[in-house]
CSV table of C-alpha atoms in Angstrom, one decimal:
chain,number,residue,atom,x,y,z
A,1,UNK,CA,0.0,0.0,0.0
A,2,UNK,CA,1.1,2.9,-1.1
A,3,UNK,CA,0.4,6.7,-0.3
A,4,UNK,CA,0.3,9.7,-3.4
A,5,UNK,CA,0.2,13.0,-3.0
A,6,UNK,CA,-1.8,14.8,-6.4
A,7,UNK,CA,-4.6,17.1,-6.4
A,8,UNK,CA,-7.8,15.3,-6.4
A,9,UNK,CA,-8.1,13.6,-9.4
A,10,UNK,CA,-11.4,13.3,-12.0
A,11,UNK,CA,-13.2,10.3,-13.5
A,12,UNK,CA,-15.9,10.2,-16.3
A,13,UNK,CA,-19.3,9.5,-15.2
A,14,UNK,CA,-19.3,6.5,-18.3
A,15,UNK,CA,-18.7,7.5,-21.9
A,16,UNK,CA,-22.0,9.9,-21.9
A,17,UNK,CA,-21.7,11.4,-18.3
A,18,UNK,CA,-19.6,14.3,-16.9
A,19,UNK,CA,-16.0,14.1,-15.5
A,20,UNK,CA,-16.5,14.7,-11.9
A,21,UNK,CA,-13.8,14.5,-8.9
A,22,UNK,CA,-13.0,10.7,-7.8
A,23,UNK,CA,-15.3,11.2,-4.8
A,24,UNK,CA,-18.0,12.9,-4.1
A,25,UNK,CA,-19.9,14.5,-1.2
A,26,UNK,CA,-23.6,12.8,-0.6
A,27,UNK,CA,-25.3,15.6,1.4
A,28,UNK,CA,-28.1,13.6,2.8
A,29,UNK,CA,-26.9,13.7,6.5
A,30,UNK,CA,-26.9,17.4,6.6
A,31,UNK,CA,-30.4,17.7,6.7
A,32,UNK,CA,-32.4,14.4,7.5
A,33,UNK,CA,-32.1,11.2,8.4
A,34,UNK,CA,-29.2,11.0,10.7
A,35,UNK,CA,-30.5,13.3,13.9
A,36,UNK,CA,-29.7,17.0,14.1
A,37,UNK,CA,-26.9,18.2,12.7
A,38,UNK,CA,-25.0,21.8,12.4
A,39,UNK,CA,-26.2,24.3,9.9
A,40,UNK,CA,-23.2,25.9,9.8
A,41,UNK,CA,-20.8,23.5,10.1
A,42,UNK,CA,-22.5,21.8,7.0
A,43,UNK,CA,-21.9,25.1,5.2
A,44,UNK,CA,-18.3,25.1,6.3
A,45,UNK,CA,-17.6,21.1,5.3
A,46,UNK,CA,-19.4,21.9,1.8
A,47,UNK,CA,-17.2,24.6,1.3
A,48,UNK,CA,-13.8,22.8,2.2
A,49,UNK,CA,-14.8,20.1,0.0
A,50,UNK,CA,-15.4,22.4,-2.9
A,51,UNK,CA,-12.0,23.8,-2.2
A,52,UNK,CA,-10.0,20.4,-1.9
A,53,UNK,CA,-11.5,20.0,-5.5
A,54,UNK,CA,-14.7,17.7,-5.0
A,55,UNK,CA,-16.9,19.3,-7.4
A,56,UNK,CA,-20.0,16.1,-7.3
A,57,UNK,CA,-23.0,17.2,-5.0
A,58,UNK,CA,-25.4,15.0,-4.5
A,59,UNK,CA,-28.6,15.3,-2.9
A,60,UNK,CA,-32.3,14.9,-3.1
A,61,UNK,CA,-35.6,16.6,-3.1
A,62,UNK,CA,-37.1,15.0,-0.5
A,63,UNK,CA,-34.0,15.0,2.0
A,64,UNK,CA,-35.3,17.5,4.5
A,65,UNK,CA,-38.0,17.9,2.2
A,66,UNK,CA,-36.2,21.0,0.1
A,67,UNK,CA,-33.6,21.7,3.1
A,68,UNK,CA,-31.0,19.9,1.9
A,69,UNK,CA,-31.5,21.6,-1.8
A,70,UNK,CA,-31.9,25.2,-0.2
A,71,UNK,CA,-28.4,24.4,1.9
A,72,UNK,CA,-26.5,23.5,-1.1
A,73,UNK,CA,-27.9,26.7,-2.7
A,74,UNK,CA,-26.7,28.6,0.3
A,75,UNK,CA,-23.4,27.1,0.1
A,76,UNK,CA,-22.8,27.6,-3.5
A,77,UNK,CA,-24.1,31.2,-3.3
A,78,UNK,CA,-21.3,31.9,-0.3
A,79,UNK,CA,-18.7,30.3,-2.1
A,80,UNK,CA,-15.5,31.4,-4.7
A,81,UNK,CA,-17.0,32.1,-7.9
A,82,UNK,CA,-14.5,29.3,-9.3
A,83,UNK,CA,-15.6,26.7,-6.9
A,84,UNK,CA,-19.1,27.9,-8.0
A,85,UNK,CA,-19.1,27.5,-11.3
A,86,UNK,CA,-17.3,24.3,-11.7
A,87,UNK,CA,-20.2,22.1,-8.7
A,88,UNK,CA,-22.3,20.0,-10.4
A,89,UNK,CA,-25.1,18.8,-8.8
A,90,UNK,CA,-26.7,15.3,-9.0
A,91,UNK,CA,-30.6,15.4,-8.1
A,92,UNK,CA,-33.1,12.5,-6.9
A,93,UNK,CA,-36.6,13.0,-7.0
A,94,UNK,CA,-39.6,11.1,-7.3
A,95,UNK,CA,-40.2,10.4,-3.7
A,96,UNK,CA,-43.7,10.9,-2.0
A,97,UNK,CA,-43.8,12.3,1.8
A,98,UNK,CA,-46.0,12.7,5.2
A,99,UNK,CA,-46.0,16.0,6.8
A,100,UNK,CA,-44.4,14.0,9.6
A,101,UNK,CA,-41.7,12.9,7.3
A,102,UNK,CA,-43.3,9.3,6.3
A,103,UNK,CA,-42.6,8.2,2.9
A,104,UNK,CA,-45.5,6.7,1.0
A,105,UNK,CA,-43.9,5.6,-2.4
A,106,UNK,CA,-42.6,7.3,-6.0
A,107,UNK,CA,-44.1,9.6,-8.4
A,108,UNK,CA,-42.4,8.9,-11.9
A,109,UNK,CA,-45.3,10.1,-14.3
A,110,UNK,CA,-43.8,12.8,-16.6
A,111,UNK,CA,-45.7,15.7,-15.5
A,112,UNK,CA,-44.7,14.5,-11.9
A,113,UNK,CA,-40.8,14.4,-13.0
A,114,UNK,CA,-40.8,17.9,-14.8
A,115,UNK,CA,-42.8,19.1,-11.9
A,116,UNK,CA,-39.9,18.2,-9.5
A,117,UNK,CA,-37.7,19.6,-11.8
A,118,UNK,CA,-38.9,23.0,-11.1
A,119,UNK,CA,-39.2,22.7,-7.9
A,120,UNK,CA,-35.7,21.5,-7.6
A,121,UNK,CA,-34.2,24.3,-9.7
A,122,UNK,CA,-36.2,26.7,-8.1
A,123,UNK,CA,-34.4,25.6,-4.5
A,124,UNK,CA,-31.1,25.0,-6.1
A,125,UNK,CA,-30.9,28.7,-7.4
A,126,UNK,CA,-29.4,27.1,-10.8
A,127,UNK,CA,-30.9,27.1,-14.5
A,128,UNK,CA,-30.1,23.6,-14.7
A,129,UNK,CA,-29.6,20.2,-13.3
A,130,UNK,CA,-26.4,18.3,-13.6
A,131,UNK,CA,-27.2,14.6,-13.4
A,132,UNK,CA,-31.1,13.9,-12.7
A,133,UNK,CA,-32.4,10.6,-11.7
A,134,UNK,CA,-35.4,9.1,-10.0
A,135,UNK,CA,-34.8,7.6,-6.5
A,136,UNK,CA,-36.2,4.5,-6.6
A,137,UNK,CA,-38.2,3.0,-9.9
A,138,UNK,CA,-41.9,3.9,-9.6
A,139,UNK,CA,-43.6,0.2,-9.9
A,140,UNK,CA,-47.1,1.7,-11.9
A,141,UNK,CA,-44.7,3.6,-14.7
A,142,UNK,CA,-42.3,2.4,-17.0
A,143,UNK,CA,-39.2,3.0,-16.8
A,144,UNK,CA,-38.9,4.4,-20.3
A,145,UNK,CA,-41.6,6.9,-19.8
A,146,UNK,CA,-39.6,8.4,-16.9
A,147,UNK,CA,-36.2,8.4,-18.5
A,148,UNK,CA,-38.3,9.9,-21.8
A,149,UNK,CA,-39.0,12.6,-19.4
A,150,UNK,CA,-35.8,13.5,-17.9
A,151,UNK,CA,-34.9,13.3,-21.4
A,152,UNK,CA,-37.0,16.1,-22.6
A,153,UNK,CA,-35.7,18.0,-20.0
A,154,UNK,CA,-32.4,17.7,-21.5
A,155,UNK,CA,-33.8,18.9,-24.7
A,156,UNK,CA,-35.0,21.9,-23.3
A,157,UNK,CA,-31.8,22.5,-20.9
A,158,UNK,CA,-32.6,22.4,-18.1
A,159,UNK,CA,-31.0,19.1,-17.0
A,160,UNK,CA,-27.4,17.9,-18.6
A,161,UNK,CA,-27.5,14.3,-18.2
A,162,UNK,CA,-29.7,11.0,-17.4
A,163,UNK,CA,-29.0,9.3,-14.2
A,164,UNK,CA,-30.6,5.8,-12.6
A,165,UNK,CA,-30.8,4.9,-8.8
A,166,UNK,CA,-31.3,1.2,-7.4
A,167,UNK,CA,-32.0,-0.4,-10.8
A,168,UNK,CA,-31.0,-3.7,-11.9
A,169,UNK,CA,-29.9,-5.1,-14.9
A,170,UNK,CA,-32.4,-5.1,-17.0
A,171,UNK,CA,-34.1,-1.9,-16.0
A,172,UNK,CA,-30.1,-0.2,-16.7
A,173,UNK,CA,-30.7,-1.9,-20.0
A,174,UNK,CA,-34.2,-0.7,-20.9
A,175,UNK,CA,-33.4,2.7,-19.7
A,176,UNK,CA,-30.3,3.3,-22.0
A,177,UNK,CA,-32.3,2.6,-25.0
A,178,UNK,CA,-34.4,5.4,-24.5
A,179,UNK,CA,-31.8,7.8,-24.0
A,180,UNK,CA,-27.8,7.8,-22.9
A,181,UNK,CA,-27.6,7.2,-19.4
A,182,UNK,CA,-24.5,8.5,-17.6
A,183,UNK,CA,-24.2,6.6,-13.9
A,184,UNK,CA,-26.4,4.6,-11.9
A,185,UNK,CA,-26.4,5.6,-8.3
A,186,UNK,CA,-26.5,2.7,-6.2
A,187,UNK,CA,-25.1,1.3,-2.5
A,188,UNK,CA,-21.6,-0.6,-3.0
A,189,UNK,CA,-19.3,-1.1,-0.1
A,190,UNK,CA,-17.3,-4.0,1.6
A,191,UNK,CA,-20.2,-5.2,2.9
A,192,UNK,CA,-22.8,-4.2,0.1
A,193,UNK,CA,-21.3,-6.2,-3.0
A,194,UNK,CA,-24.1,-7.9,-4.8
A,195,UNK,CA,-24.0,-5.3,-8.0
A,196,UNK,CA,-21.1,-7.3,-8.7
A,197,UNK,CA,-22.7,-10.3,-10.2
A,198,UNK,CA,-25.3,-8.8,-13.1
A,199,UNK,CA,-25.1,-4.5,-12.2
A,200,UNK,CA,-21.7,-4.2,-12.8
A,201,UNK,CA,-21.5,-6.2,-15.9
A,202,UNK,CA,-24.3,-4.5,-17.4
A,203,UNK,CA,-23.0,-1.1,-16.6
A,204,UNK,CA,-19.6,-1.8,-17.8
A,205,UNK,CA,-21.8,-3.3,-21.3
A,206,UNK,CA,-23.5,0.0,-21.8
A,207,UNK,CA,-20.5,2.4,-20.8
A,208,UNK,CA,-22.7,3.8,-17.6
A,209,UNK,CA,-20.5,5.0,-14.6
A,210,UNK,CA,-21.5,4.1,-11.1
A,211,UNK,CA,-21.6,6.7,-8.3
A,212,UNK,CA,-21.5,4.7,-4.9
A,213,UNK,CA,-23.4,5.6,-1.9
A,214,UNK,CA,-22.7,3.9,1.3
A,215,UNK,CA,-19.3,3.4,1.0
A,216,UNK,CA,-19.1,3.4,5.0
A,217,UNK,CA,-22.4,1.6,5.5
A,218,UNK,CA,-23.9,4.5,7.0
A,219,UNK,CA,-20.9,4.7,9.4
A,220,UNK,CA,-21.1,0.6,10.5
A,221,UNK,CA,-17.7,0.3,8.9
A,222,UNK,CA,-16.5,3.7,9.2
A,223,UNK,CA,-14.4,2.8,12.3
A,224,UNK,CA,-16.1,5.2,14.5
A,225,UNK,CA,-19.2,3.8,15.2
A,226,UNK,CA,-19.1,1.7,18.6
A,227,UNK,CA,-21.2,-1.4,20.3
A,228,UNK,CA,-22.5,0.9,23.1
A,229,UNK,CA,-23.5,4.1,20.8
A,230,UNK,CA,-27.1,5.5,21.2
A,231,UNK,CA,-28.6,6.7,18.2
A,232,UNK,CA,-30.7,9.7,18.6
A,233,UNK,CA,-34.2,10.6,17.7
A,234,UNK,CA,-34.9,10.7,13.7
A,235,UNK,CA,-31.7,9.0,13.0
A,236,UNK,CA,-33.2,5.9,10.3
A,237,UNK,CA,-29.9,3.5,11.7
A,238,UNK,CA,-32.3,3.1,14.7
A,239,UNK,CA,-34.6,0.9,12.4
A,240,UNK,CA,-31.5,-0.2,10.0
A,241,UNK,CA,-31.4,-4.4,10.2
A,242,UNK,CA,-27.6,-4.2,10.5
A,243,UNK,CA,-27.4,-2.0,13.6
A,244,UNK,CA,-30.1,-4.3,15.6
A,245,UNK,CA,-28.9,-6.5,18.7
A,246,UNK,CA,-26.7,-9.5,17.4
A,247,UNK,CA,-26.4,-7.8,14.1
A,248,UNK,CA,-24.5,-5.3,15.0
A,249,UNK,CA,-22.3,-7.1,17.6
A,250,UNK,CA,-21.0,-9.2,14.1
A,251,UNK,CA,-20.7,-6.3,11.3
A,252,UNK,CA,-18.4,-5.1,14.1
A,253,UNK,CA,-16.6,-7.9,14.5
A,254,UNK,CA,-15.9,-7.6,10.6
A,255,UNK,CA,-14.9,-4.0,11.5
A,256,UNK,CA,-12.3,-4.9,14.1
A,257,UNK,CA,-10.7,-7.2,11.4
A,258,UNK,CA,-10.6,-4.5,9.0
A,259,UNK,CA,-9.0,-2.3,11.7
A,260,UNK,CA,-6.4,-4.7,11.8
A,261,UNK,CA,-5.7,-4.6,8.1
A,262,UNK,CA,-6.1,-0.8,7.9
A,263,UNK,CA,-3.6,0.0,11.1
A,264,UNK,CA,-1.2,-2.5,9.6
A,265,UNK,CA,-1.3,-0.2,6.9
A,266,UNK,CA,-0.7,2.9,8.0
A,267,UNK,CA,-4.5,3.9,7.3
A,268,UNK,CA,-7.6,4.6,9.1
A,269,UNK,CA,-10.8,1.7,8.5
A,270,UNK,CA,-12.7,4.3,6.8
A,271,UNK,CA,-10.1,5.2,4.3
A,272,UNK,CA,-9.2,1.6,3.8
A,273,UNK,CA,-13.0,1.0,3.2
A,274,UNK,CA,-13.4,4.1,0.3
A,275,UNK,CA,-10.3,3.0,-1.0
A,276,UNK,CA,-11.4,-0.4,-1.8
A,277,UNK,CA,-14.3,1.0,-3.6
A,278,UNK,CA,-12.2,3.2,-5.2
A,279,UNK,CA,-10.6,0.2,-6.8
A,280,UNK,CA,-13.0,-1.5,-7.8
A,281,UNK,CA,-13.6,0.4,-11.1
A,282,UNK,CA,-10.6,-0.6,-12.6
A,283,UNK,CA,-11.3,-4.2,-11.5
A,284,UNK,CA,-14.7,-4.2,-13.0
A,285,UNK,CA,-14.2,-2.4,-15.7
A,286,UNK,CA,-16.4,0.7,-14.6
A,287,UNK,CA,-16.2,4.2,-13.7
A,288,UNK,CA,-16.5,4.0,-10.2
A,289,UNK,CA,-17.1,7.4,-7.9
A,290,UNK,CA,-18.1,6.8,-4.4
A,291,UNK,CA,-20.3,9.5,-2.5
A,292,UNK,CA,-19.0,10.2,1.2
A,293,UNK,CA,-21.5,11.3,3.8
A,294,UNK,CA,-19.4,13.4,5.9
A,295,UNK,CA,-21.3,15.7,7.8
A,296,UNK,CA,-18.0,17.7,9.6
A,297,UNK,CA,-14.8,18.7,8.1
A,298,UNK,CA,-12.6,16.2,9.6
A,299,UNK,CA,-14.7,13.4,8.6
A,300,UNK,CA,-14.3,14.9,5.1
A,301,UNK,CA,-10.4,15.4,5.5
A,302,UNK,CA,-10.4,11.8,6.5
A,303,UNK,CA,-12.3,10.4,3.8
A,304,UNK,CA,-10.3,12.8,1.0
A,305,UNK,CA,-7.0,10.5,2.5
A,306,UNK,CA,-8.2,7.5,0.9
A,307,UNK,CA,-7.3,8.8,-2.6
A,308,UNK,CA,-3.9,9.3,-1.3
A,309,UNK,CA,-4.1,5.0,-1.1
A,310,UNK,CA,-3.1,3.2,-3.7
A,311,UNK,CA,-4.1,-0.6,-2.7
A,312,UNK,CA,-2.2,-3.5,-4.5
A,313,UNK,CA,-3.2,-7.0,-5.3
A,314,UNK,CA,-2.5,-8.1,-1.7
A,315,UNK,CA,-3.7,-5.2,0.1
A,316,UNK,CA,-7.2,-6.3,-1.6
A,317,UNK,CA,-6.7,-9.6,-0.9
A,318,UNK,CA,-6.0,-8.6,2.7
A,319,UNK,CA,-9.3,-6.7,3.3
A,320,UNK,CA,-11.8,-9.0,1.5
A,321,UNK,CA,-9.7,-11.8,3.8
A,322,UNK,CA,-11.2,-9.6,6.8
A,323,UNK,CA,-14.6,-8.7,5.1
A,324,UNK,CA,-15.2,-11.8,2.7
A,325,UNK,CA,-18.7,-11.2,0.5
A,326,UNK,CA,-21.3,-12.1,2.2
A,327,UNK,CA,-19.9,-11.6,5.5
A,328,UNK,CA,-22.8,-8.8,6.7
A,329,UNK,CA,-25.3,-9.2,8.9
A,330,UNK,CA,-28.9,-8.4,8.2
A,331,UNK,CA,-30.2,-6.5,4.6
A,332,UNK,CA,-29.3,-3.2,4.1
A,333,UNK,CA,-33.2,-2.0,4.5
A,334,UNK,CA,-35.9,-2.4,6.4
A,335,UNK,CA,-38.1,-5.1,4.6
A,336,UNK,CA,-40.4,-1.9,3.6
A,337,UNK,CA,-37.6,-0.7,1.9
A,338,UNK,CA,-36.1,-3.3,0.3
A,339,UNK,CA,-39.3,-3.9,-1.3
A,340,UNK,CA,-38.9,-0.7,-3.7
A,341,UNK,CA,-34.9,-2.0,-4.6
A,342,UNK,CA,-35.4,-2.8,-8.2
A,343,UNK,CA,-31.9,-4.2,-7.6
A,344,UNK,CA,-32.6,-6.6,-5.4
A,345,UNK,CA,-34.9,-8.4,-8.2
């Protein structure tokens, strides 16, 4: 294992989508999800990201219901004009809420998608959308009407590329012949590996990149999460299958043995972690960019150190040796939730 020191590097987004920084910043926690967090100190980790050189956003309409969309705005407007101009923002939509924050299902008519759209650009304080994708694959419309819509919003401007989100592969496949799709947003981590078998393949057939959320597991195998933490109120890991009782007591036995590899090494579990995904495009054959959710700046400055990691053939060997596929326990969802994975069919 090896360390570099280079500016943070880019990657295409497949052979249709953007180049964007080799990671990118998922800006869920900031605003929902995860408990309370620090308005301002969300401003302040946005901005040092932008200015290490991660120009990938990502966020959603429905995080915070428009807060997280109306933060981003915030931060971009408050930031160096050069930092400004070169963000692009990737967009999920589709998703139906309570007023007490319940979600009830996806909307992916086309009236419903250009509807977002507006919405979202409206928030975003921007004339157009980066990468645009529907959160999870509404089961009463088509895929291709959907993607035919985000596709007319290309057409007109206001969004610059197609993206997917939990899709397998034959939804990726039905979805790129209606229009070029650039990446397909979907979880991928040590312990989230089943897009290897059909996803992967199928993205690396139709030249789509991969942007990878949950690269940390929600923080299970970030290395800071311990067996006696209490989660506070609103944070969703309180219902997570894989931070429940005996669950959790084994994903962090899988964490300790990563420790072991990463310390070895000279490197923190979390950047060991993103640096594994970070491999795994050139092993697949895909442009892979994982999306970290840090929150704070150090979390950021720890997970910008992985792409200072250079893993070789043994130091992979090592860390699937301490977190073999498979090795998780409990699903990644509720059983609600899993439900609306097109991936997992």
């Amino acid at each position: 294992m090896t360390a570099l020191r280079n500016p943070v590097p880019t990657r295409p987004l497949g052979t249709t989508g953007p180049s964007v920084s080799a990671l990118g910043l998922g800006c869920m926690g900031m605003s929902a999800l995860y408990g309370g967090s620090d308005r301002a100190e969300s401003i302040a980790t946005l901005h040092a990201a932008l200015d290490a050189g991660v120009t990938l956003l990502d966020t959603g309409d429905f995080y915070g219901m428009g807060h997280n969309e109306l933060l981003i705005a915030e931060a971009l407007r408050t930031a160096p004009s050069a930092a400004r101009e070169q963000a692009l923002t990737s967009v999920k939509f589709g998703a139906l809420r309570t007023v007490e924050g319940g979600f009830t299902g996806y909307d992916g008519r086309p009236a419903a998608v250009k509807n977002f759209a507006a919405y979202s650009l409206q928030r975003l304080g921007r004339d157009h959308i980066d990468i645009y994708r529907i959160a999870r694959v509404d089961p009463d419309v088509p895929i291709e009407e959907t993607v035919g819509a985000i596709a007319e919003l290309v057409t007109a401007g206001h969004v610059k590329h197609i993206g997917l989100s939990e899709v397998g592969a034959d939804t990726l496949r039905r979805a790129a012949a209606v229009a070029p799709i650039a990446d397909l947003q979907i979880e991928y981590s040590l312990i989230s590996r089943s897009i290897e078998e059909k996803v992967l393949p199928a993205a690396r057939e139709l030249g789509i990149g991969v942007t990878a959320y949950g690269v940390l597991s929600r923080g299970l195998i970030s290395g800071h999460f311990t067996r006696d933490r209490t989660l506070g109120p609103g944070d969703f890991r309180g219902t997570s299958p894989r931070f429940q009782g005996e669950n959790l007591g084994r994903n962090l036995d899988l964490v300790d043995r990563l420790r072991a590899v990463a310390e070895a090494r000279g490197v923190t579990v979390a950047q060991a972690a993103i640096a594994w995904v970070l491999a795994q495009g050139p092993r697949h054959g895909v442009d892979v960019v994982p999306l970290v959710g840090a929150r704070r700046r150090d979390r950021l400055a720890e997970a910008l150190g992985a792409l200072e990691v250079t893993l070789d053939a043994a130091d992979l060997a090592a860390i699937e040796e301490a977190v073999p596929a498979g090795a998780a326990a409990g699903e990644r969802y509720p059983a609600a939730q899993m439900a609306h994975l097109d991936s997992e069919r």
